[in-house]
Coordinates of C-alpha atoms in Angstrom, one line a residue:
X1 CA 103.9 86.7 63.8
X2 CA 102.5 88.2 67.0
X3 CA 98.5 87.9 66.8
X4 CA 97.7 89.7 69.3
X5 CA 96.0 87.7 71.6
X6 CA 97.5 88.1 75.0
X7 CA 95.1 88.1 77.2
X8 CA 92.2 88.9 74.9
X9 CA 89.1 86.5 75.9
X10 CA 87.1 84.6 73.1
X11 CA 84.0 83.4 73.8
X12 CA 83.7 79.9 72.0
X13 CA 80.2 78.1 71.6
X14 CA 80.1 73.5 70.3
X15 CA 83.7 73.8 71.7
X16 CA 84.1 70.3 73.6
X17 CA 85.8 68.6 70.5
X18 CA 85.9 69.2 66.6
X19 CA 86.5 72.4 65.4
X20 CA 85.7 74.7 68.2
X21 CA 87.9 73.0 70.5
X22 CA 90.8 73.4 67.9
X23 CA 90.2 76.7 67.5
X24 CA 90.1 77.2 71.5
X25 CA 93.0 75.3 71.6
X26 CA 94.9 77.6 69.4
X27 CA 93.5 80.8 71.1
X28 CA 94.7 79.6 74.2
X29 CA 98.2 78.6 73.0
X30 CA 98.8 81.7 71.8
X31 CA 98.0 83.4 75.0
X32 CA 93.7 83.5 75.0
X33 CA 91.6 83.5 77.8
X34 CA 88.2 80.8 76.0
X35 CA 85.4 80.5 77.5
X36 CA 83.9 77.2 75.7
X37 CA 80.5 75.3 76.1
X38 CA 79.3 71.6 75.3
X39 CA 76.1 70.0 75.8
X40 CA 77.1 68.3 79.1
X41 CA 78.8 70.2 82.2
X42 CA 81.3 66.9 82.2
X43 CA 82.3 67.3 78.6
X44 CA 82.6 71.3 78.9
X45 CA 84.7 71.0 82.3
X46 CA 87.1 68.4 80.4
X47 CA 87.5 70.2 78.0
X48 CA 88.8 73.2 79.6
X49 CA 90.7 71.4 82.2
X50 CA 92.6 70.0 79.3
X51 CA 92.9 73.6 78.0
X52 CA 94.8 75.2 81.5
X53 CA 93.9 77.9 83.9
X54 CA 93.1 80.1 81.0
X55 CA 89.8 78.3 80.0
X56 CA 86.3 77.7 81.5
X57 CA 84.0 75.5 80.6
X58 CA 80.4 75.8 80.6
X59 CA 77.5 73.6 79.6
X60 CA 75.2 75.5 76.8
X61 CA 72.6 74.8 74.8
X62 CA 72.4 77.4 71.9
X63 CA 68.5 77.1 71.2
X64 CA 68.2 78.4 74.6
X65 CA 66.9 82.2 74.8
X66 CA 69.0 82.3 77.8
X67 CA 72.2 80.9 77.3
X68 CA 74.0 84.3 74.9
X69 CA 73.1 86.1 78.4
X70 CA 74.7 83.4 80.9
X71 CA 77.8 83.4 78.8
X72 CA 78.2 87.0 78.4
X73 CA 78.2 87.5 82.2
X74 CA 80.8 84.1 82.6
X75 CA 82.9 85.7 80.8
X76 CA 82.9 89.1 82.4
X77 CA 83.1 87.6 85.6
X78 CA 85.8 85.0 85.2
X79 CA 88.1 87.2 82.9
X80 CA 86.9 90.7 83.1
X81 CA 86.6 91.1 79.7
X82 CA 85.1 89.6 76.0
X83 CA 86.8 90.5 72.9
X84 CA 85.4 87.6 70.4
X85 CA 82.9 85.1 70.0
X86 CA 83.0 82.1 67.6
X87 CA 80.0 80.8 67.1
X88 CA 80.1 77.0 66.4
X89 CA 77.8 74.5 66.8
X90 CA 76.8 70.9 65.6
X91 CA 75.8 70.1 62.3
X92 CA 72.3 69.4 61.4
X93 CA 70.8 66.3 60.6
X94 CA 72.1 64.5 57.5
X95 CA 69.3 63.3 55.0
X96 CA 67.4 64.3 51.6
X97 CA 64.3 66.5 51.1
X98 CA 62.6 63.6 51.3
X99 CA 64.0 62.3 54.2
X100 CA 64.1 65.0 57.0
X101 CA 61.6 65.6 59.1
X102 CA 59.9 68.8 60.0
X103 CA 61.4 68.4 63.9
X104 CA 64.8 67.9 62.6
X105 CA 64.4 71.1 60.3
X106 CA 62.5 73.1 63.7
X107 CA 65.2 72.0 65.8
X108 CA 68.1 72.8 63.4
X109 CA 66.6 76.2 62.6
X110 CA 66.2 76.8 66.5
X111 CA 70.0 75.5 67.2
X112 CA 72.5 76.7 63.9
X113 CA 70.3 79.4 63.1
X114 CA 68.4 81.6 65.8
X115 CA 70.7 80.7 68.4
X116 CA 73.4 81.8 66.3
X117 CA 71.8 84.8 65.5
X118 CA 70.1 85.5 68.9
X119 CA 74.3 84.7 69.9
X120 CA 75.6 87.2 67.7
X121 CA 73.0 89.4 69.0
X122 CA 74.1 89.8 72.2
X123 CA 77.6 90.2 71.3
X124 CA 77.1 92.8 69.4
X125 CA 75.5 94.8 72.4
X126 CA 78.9 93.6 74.4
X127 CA 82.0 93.8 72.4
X128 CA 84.0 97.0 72.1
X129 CA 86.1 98.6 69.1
X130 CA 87.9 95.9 68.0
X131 CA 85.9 92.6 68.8
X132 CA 85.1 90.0 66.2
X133 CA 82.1 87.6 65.7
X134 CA 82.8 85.1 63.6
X135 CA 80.2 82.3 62.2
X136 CA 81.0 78.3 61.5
X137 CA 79.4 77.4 58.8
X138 CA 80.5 75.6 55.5
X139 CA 81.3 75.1 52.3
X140 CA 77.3 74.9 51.9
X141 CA 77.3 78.6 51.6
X142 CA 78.3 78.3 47.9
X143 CA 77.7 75.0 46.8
X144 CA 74.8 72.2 48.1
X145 CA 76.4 69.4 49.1
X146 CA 74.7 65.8 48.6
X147 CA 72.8 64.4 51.4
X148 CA 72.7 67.9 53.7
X149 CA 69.9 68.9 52.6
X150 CA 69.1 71.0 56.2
X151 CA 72.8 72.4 56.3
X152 CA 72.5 74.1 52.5
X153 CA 68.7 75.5 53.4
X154 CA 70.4 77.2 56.7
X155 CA 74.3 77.8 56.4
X156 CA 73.2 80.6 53.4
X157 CA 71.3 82.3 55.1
X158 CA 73.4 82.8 58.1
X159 CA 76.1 84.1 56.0
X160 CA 73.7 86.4 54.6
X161 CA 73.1 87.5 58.4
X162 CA 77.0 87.6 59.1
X163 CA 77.4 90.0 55.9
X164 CA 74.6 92.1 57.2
X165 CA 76.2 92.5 60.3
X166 CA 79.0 93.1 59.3
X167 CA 77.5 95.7 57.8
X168 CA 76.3 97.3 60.7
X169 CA 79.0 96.6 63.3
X170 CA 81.6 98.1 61.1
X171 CA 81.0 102.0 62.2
X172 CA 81.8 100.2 65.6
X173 CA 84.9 99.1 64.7
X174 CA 84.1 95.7 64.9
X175 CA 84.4 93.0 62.8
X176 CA 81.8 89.9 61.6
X177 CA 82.9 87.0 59.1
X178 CA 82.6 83.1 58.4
X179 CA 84.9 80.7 58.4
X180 CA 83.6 77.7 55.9
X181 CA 85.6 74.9 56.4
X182 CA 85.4 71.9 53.9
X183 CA 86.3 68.0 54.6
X184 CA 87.9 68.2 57.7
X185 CA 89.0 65.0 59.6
X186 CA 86.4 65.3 62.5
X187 CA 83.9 63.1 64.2
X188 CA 81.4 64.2 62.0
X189 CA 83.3 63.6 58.9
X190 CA 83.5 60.1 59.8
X191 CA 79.8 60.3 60.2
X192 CA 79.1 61.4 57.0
X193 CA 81.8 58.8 55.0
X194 CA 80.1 56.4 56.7
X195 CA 76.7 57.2 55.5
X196 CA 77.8 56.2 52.4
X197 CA 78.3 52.3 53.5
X198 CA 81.5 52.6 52.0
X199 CA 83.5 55.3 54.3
X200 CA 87.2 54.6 52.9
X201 CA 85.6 54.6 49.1
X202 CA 83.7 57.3 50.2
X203 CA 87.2 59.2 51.9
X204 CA 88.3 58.4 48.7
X205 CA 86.7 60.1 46.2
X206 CA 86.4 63.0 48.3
X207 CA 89.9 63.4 48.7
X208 CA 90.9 62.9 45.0
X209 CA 88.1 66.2 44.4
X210 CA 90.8 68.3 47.0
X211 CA 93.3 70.0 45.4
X212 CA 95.5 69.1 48.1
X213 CA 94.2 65.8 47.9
X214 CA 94.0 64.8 51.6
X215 CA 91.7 65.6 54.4
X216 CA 92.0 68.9 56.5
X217 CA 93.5 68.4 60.1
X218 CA 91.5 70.0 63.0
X219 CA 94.5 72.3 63.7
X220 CA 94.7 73.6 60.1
X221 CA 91.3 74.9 61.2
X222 CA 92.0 76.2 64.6
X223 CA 95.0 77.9 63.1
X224 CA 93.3 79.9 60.5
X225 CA 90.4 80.6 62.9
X226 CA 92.7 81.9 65.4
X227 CA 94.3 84.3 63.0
X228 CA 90.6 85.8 61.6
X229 CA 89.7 86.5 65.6
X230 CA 92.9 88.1 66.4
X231 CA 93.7 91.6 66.2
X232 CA 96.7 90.5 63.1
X233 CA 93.7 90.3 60.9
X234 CA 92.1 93.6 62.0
X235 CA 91.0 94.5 58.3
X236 CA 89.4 91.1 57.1
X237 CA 85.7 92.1 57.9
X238 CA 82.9 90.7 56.0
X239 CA 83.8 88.3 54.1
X240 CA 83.2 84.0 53.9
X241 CA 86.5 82.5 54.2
X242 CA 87.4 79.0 52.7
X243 CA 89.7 76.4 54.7
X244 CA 88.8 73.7 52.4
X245 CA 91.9 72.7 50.7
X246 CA 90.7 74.2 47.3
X247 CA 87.9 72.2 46.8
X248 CA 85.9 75.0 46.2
X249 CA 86.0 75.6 42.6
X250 CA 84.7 79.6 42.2
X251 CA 87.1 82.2 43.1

């Protein structure tokens, strides 16, 4: 299938490593201009070296009121043009009620949430008919998962923004949704299996809970994130979708 993304530009935020950079990765290889940030000009310049000619790095933080601005303009100016955002970013603190600490929730809410929306925001001013602003989040959205206690508070309610976006932007012709991966095999999976202080027990169990019984790969993600920006999925608008290998249990 032809996506459609020759020479369409994404915009794509946490994109160094994990899932943003597979989903740049992907957006590139099938002919994408990406404009991706990391914390560090180092890690954002690597990254898009290893990308090609077709990708710029730049170093973002997203609690800055400045940064949707700076890469809006980046964008324009390296490749004329912005046709999609993918707002991805790091996930919050692990920990309990009892456990996190008011910073960690401030500086969660000012990174995953308000810069997402303040993101979004901008975008929305930017994009033309047809553009796409799609949100990371997780499987959160539906169910609380043990020992996130930040990520279920905040992931809802950004999908709750997403659908009222959606709402709006539609008239416009453009399109807002989430992508809610589950246990993928990333850096910060390992994180959390390790938390338990039994990571392959804790791999496990989580695995024998997946349908498909196995971790997702990175790519799996980038793949179906790539296909939601591009223009071959022009009518999916609105909606939270799933790349979890079934472990969600509601339809």
């Amino acid at each position: 299938m032809d996506l459609g993304l020759t020479d369409r530009t994404y915009l794509v935020t946490g994109a160094t490593r994990g899932l943003g950079f597979a989903t740049a990765r992907e957006l590139v290889a099938d002919g994408a201009q990406v404009v991706l940030t990391g914390r560090t000009e180092e890690s954002a310049a690597a990254a898009a070296a290893s990308l090609g000619e077709r990708a710029l790095g730049i170093a973002a933080d997203n609690a800055d009121p400045e940064t949707p601005g700076r890469l809006m303009a980046a964008a324009r100016e390296r490749f004329g043009r912005l046709d999609g955002v993918l707002i991805s970013v790091g996930g919050p603190a692990p920990g309990t009620t009892a456990d996190n600490t008011d910073a960690q929730w401030q500086s969660a809410f000012e990174s995953v949430f308000l810069g997402a929306v303040r993101l979004a925001r901008a975008a929305a001013a930017e994009l033309p008919e047809g553009g796409v602003i799609g949100f990371v989040l997780s499987g959160s959205v539906y169910e609380p998962i043990g020992g996130l206690t930040i990520s279920n508070g905040l992931r809802p309610g950004l999908a709750g923004f997403a659908k009222s976006l959606a709402n709006e932007l539609g008239p416009r012709g453009i399109r807002v949704l989430g992508v809610l991966p589950g246990r993928i095999a990333t850096d910060r999976m390992t994180q959390l299996d390790a938390r338990s202080g039994d990571p392959e027990g804790s791999r496990a169990r989580n695995c024998a809970a997946i349908p498909l019984g196995r971790y997702g790969r990175p790519e799996e993600f980038g793949k179906a994130a790539a296909f939601l920006l591009s223009p071959a999925a022009s009518y999916i608008n609105g909606v939270m979708v799933p790349v979890d290998g079934g472990a969600r249990h509601g339809f």
